[in-house]
XYZ file of C-alpha atoms in Angstrom:
430
model
C 31.878 -17.791 2.839
C 34.310 -18.795 5.260
C 32.397 -18.286 4.310
C 29.678 -19.745 2.256
C 29.953 -20.160 -1.512
C 26.451 -18.748 -2.686
C 25.142 -18.857 -6.031
C 22.190 -17.086 -7.567
C 19.530 -19.526 -7.957
C 17.931 -18.310 -11.256
C 15.156 -21.080 -10.957
C 13.718 -20.268 -7.684
C 10.041 -19.109 -8.542
C 9.732 -15.821 -6.956
C 6.543 -14.326 -5.187
C 5.312 -11.010 -4.517
C 7.839 -8.316 -3.982
C 8.616 -8.091 -0.284
C 7.976 -4.300 -0.283
C 4.652 -4.857 -1.994
C 1.879 -3.801 0.383
C 0.084 -7.205 -0.327
C 3.352 -9.252 0.418
C 1.956 -10.346 3.982
C -1.917 -9.085 3.572
C -3.564 -10.382 0.600
C -6.676 -7.994 -0.285
C -9.331 -8.829 2.268
C -12.604 -8.962 0.266
C -14.738 -9.374 3.251
C -13.467 -6.197 4.673
C -13.575 -4.330 1.488
C -17.227 -5.531 1.009
C -18.105 -4.291 4.123
C -16.526 -0.784 3.826
C -17.561 -0.239 0.014
C -21.065 -1.107 -0.684
C -20.313 -0.927 -4.630
C -18.145 -3.612 -4.054
C -20.306 -5.906 -1.745
C -22.654 -6.783 -4.613
C -19.699 -8.642 -6.415
C -18.536 -10.796 -3.331
C -19.802 -14.331 -2.745
C -18.766 -16.921 -0.303
C -17.240 -20.335 -0.866
C -18.327 -23.529 0.778
C -15.169 -22.947 3.537
C -16.670 -19.416 3.977
C -13.977 -17.545 2.225
C -15.116 -14.372 0.405
C -14.498 -14.495 -3.508
C -15.257 -12.565 -6.620
C -15.944 -13.845 -10.206
C -12.766 -13.307 -11.936
C -14.525 -13.319 -15.431
C -16.674 -10.653 -14.614
C -15.074 -7.439 -16.050
C -17.388 -5.174 -13.655
C -16.247 -7.179 -10.625
C -12.484 -6.855 -11.227
C -12.845 -3.169 -12.303
C -14.268 -2.467 -8.817
C -11.952 -4.565 -6.964
C -9.323 -2.352 -8.665
C -11.004 0.677 -7.800
C -11.296 0.004 -4.168
C -7.788 -1.360 -3.697
C -6.487 1.949 -5.019
C -8.734 4.207 -2.901
C -8.708 1.931 0.195
C -4.745 1.227 0.209
C -3.424 4.203 -1.857
C -5.904 7.158 -1.278
C -6.122 7.095 -5.161
C -9.396 8.014 -6.896
C -9.617 5.911 -9.998
C -12.157 4.747 -13.030
C -12.047 3.434 -16.512
C -14.945 2.981 -19.041
C -16.156 -0.337 -20.231
C -13.517 -2.269 -22.428
C -10.560 -0.709 -21.371
C -7.525 -2.700 -19.884
C -8.154 -3.295 -16.068
C -5.000 -3.880 -14.146
C -4.505 -5.961 -10.945
C -2.955 -3.707 -8.339
C -0.391 -6.300 -6.503
C 0.981 -7.139 -9.832
C 1.489 -3.557 -11.078
C 2.927 -2.907 -7.792
C 5.573 -5.496 -8.235
C 6.764 -3.947 -11.260
C 7.244 -0.558 -9.596
C 9.100 -2.110 -6.555
C 11.585 -3.955 -9.180
C 12.354 -0.644 -10.666
C 13.001 0.609 -7.313
C 15.577 -1.927 -6.578
C 17.021 -1.249 -10.023
C 17.330 2.316 -9.365
C 19.061 1.601 -5.772
C 21.396 -0.778 -7.075
C 25.174 -0.135 -7.450
C 25.555 -1.867 -10.825
C 25.684 1.232 -12.758
C 26.278 4.914 -12.000
C 23.603 7.619 -11.081
C 22.639 10.030 -13.864
C 22.842 13.711 -13.138
C 19.488 15.469 -13.122
C 18.299 18.866 -12.230
C 16.747 17.290 -9.027
C 16.532 14.536 -6.760
C 13.181 13.244 -7.809
C 13.112 10.133 -9.912
C 11.353 10.492 -13.253
C 10.027 7.778 -15.425
C 8.390 7.030 -18.712
C 5.335 4.756 -19.022
C 5.109 3.727 -22.604
C 1.341 3.120 -23.305
C 0.146 4.128 -19.936
C -3.742 3.503 -21.141
C -6.770 4.888 -19.537
C -5.932 3.202 -16.014
C -2.632 5.067 -15.904
C -1.724 2.771 -13.347
C 2.136 2.903 -13.193
C 2.336 6.659 -12.693
C -0.481 6.758 -10.199
C 1.237 4.080 -8.139
C 4.624 5.350 -8.671
C 3.769 9.014 -7.769
C 1.533 8.083 -4.712
C 3.726 5.553 -3.008
C 7.147 6.690 -4.026
C 6.821 10.206 -5.212
C 8.136 9.800 -8.632
C 7.536 12.073 -11.604
C 5.999 10.500 -14.616
C 5.340 11.143 -18.405
C 2.790 8.675 -19.576
C 2.232 8.185 -23.389
C -0.534 6.608 -25.334
C -1.814 6.848 -28.632
C -5.937 7.016 -28.592
C -8.204 9.641 -27.671
C -9.871 7.645 -25.036
C -6.976 6.232 -23.174
C -5.394 10.276 -23.140
C -8.826 11.472 -21.922
C -9.383 8.990 -19.072
C -5.651 8.908 -18.123
C -5.862 12.631 -17.710
C -9.162 12.285 -15.885
C -7.642 10.079 -13.368
C -4.515 12.274 -12.811
C -6.916 15.236 -12.503
C -9.044 13.268 -9.618
C -5.845 13.353 -7.605
C -4.473 16.559 -7.097
C -2.119 15.599 -4.472
C 0.080 14.052 -7.163
C -1.526 15.484 -10.417
C 1.657 18.047 -10.957
C 4.141 14.676 -10.995
C 2.377 13.321 -13.883
C 1.944 14.196 -17.545
C -0.074 12.589 -20.258
C 1.431 12.700 -23.683
C -0.425 11.984 -26.889
C 1.348 10.083 -29.579
C -0.001 9.664 -33.255
C 1.272 8.707 -36.398
C 1.777 12.239 -37.338
C 4.517 12.507 -34.650
C 6.888 10.423 -36.481
C 10.003 12.208 -36.950
C 13.211 11.930 -39.163
C 14.851 10.017 -36.285
C 12.002 7.225 -36.506
C 12.459 7.260 -40.274
C 16.127 6.976 -40.142
C 15.734 3.914 -37.589
C 13.325 2.114 -39.821
C 15.681 2.406 -42.602
C 18.949 1.974 -40.988
C 18.507 0.726 -37.470
C 20.679 -2.237 -35.654
C 21.848 -5.278 -37.732
C 20.027 -8.404 -36.624
C 17.033 -6.787 -34.886
C 13.396 -7.711 -35.934
C 11.561 -4.713 -37.801
C 8.179 -6.285 -38.173
C 6.808 -3.392 -35.832
C 5.157 -0.532 -37.912
C 2.940 0.990 -35.579
C 3.031 4.713 -34.135
C 6.266 5.910 -32.133
C 7.142 4.024 -29.030
C 10.136 6.438 -27.631
C 11.775 7.997 -30.791
C 9.550 10.961 -31.621
C 7.821 10.880 -28.216
C 10.697 11.583 -25.828
C 11.439 15.288 -26.522
C 14.952 16.893 -27.159
C 16.999 17.244 -24.100
C 14.869 15.173 -21.790
C 16.525 12.885 -19.484
C 14.596 9.897 -17.635
C 15.824 7.439 -14.846
C 13.630 4.780 -16.175
C 10.932 3.553 -18.922
C 8.459 0.965 -18.300
C 6.057 -0.912 -20.495
C 3.123 -3.375 -20.359
C 3.366 -4.196 -24.151
C 0.430 -5.549 -26.233
C 1.487 -9.183 -25.709
C -0.652 -10.826 -28.594
C -0.819 -10.474 -32.499
C -4.586 -11.310 -32.569
C -7.531 -10.561 -30.389
C -8.561 -14.376 -30.814
C -5.197 -14.941 -29.102
C -5.621 -12.430 -26.537
C -9.289 -14.107 -25.506
C -7.834 -17.598 -24.886
C -8.103 -17.441 -21.030
C -11.388 -17.993 -19.902
C -10.840 -17.637 -16.391
C -10.154 -14.233 -16.228
C -11.636 -10.949 -17.525
C -9.481 -7.797 -17.468
C -10.832 -6.061 -20.549
C -8.520 -4.467 -22.978
C -8.787 -2.704 -26.343
C -7.315 -3.685 -29.644
C -4.469 -1.058 -29.116
C -3.550 -2.158 -25.671
C -3.748 -5.797 -26.369
C -2.499 -6.613 -29.763
C 0.048 -5.610 -32.421
C 1.598 -7.039 -35.568
C 4.367 -9.387 -34.299
C 3.008 -9.260 -30.747
C 5.212 -8.402 -27.583
C 8.366 -9.506 -29.420
C 7.873 -7.050 -32.187
C 7.127 -4.311 -29.739
C 9.614 -4.716 -27.276
C 12.194 -5.230 -30.309
C 11.190 -1.706 -31.291
C 11.937 -0.503 -27.743
C 15.441 -2.044 -27.995
C 15.950 -0.249 -31.363
C 14.782 3.007 -29.951
C 17.098 2.478 -26.699
C 20.088 1.984 -29.146
C 19.407 5.601 -30.457
C 18.433 7.254 -27.197
C 21.252 5.548 -25.129
C 21.655 7.374 -22.089
C 18.506 9.245 -22.258
C 17.330 6.665 -19.831
C 19.290 4.948 -17.026
C 17.245 1.881 -17.294
C 14.973 0.768 -19.985
C 12.596 -1.801 -18.732
C 9.529 -3.763 -20.048
C 7.149 -6.555 -19.157
C 7.298 -10.028 -21.189
C 4.558 -12.414 -21.430
C 6.250 -15.281 -22.514
C 9.580 -16.641 -21.360
C 10.563 -18.080 -24.565
C 10.447 -14.515 -25.866
C 12.369 -13.383 -22.991
C 15.535 -15.374 -23.892
C 15.190 -13.925 -27.491
C 15.169 -10.456 -26.168
C 18.069 -10.966 -23.690
C 20.245 -12.250 -26.793
C 19.384 -9.268 -29.073
C 20.317 -6.905 -26.075
C 23.961 -8.373 -25.873
C 24.200 -8.148 -29.628
C 23.475 -4.507 -29.527
C 25.852 -3.622 -26.880
C 23.790 -3.351 -23.654
C 26.377 -3.013 -20.820
C 24.032 -4.768 -18.078
C 20.837 -6.965 -18.539
C 18.479 -7.807 -15.928
C 15.577 -10.163 -15.600
C 12.672 -11.014 -12.931
C 9.726 -12.947 -12.758
C 6.336 -11.399 -11.376
C 3.787 -13.934 -10.128
C 0.122 -13.477 -9.312
C -1.932 -16.669 -8.673
C -1.164 -18.988 -11.767
C -0.253 -16.205 -13.994
C 3.510 -15.443 -14.557
C 5.065 -12.408 -16.314
C 8.784 -11.429 -16.509
C 10.684 -8.233 -16.128
C 13.350 -7.250 -18.713
C 15.732 -4.382 -17.873
C 18.820 -2.999 -19.651
C 21.263 -0.053 -19.533
C 24.030 1.165 -21.681
C 25.548 3.238 -18.938
C 29.137 2.131 -17.798
C 29.260 -0.456 -15.032
C 30.793 0.673 -12.017
C 34.362 -0.701 -11.859
C 34.791 -0.430 -7.971
C 32.052 -0.387 -5.524
C 32.192 0.366 -1.891
C 28.850 0.978 -0.449
C 27.619 4.154 0.703
C 29.339 5.534 3.634
C 27.376 5.646 7.066
C 28.090 8.513 9.501
C 31.087 9.534 7.211
C 32.802 6.181 7.652
C 33.433 3.779 4.731
C 31.190 0.522 5.214
C 33.836 -2.029 5.463
C 31.486 -4.677 5.866
C 29.999 -4.696 2.177
C 32.852 -4.328 -0.436
C 32.720 -5.431 -4.007
C 34.713 -5.102 -7.284
C 34.222 -5.839 -11.106
C 36.063 -8.796 -13.032
C 36.276 -7.425 -16.473
C 37.575 -8.726 -19.925
C 36.952 -12.380 -19.247
C 36.610 -14.864 -21.942
C 32.926 -15.872 -22.569
C 33.551 -19.518 -21.139
C 34.627 -17.776 -18.119
C 31.408 -17.999 -15.969
C 30.387 -17.011 -12.146
C 30.573 -20.891 -11.588
C 34.312 -20.976 -12.486
C 35.067 -17.820 -10.482
C 33.159 -19.187 -7.483
C 35.334 -22.584 -7.966
C 38.443 -19.994 -7.835
C 37.166 -18.263 -4.760
C 36.858 -21.630 -2.529
C 40.366 -22.747 -4.068
C 41.873 -19.296 -2.920
C 40.325 -19.376 0.715
C 41.149 -23.078 1.217
C 44.787 -22.570 0.381
C 44.893 -20.335 3.118
C 43.155 -22.595 5.527
C 39.755 -20.993 5.254
C 37.218 -23.778 4.661
C 33.769 -22.894 2.802
C 30.958 -23.855 5.184
C 27.251 -23.589 4.691
C 26.304 -21.472 7.774
C 27.844 -18.323 6.260
C 28.880 -17.262 9.856
C 31.675 -15.046 9.065
C 31.040 -13.453 5.672
C 29.687 -14.216 2.311
C 30.932 -13.909 -1.190
C 28.551 -13.616 -4.090
C 29.209 -13.680 -7.885
C 26.878 -11.954 -10.293
C 26.988 -12.223 -14.355
C 26.890 -8.560 -15.353
C 27.212 -9.058 -19.170
C 29.562 -11.194 -21.485
C 33.155 -10.772 -20.185
C 32.251 -9.155 -16.679
C 31.294 -10.408 -13.250
C 30.470 -8.495 -10.114
C 32.202 -9.865 -6.949
C 30.421 -8.967 -4.030
C 31.602 -9.701 -0.132
C 29.289 -9.100 2.871
C 30.526 -9.546 6.496
C 28.187 -10.882 9.000
C 30.094 -11.612 12.262
C 31.036 -8.069 13.581
C 32.214 -9.156 16.876
C 34.955 -11.646 15.924
C 38.435 -10.974 14.510
C 37.206 -11.082 11.148
C 35.798 -7.363 10.846
C 39.161 -5.684 11.057
C 40.928 -8.176 8.493
C 37.846 -8.363 6.211
C 39.049 -5.337 3.902
C 42.555 -6.878 3.576
C 41.106 -10.426 2.950
C 38.933 -9.155 0.369
C 41.727 -7.130 -1.292
C 43.770 -10.046 -1.501
C 40.920 -11.994 -3.188
C 40.572 -9.402 -5.891
C 44.414 -9.474 -6.705
C 44.032 -13.605 -6.751
C 40.895 -13.491 -9.108
C 42.578 -10.717 -11.277
C 45.628 -12.645 -11.610
C 43.837 -16.023 -12.240
C 41.354 -14.713 -14.981
C 43.477 -12.530 -16.676
C 46.875 -14.564 -17.201
C 45.094 -17.844 -18.425
C 45.370 -19.801 -15.276
C 41.911 -20.782 -15.130
C 42.233 -24.126 -16.631
C 45.225 -25.056 -14.817
C 43.328 -24.193 -11.346
C 40.090 -26.254 -12.595
C 42.103 -29.346 -13.225
C 43.707 -29.655 -9.666
């Protein structure tokens, strides 16, 4: 602003994450075929000469995943027939999104015994893809849980096949015999308003041990209610067992159980996250999270080809009230400033705040332009009643840099007065 009035474009269809290894270079099937004879047998060439594979052939998709993990990440990997076969670019997107959440300044940093990030993968599967990628690419520690003997056996095999990262990953067997009194209490007490149709094995409660603290959990949930529903897409073959693909109530019931568990575990995790397969379910889950008292809820979209999945994240940690981005060389970064507006009415949205920002600068002779030559002001919805206002200085050689902290402080004072003294309606009616 002065700036630019900038709004978050929630409707923009995102692509692959910019830090994803495949963001600029999609997998080269021709190169992989020439490097790995085991993959070459599955590659054919289209009329325009492009190498392709048959996505409905499980053996082809499994071999592609194997060679991508080996070629690009140095990971040795295999799964038996019938197990869920993940796509590497899509799973990498999820890992990098969590990396963004952990690096954000929305909530405080939890104290831990060391500086290593520790995650929990709910239903890691035989493929164990998230712990393997997280440990290999980012050096994170993981606990991966699962309920079947085959999944636990092959997840352990995949971990042991990579001794350079094996000490970072623990595979934890879950079974109905592990249900604790906490889980029984949740099933009978629970949080009002949440669905309780999930009646399977423990998810987090009864699996997370007393005293354990994690930076995040993640989950690729069973998306479907029946195997028939799971097999409706004839254009792909990713395998998948009954336990991996299906649960009573589908993904909505399963993720609702994660929400129920998170209400009890609260600060055991800094961020709770899950993949969501249907956008309709995403809106239901977001509403439920606000109802149970989450302090912040975040969503994103993962796109691969014609397939979309959504990421859902929430936390119960307190939102940072006043934020100045990390100091550089022992000096405060005065080019990036932000503050929280809290205690707002539900009808007071980010759009209303942006209108007031424009009005404030216009009254001082600073016009809002589209070039953002000097600085930007962004407004982000955190939760009902709380907005994050962030200012970023761009033109460091003008007279603005020295004035920017003062300008931003005056903006904070103006918005606080406007939105806490009932002046909003008057401002908007001018």
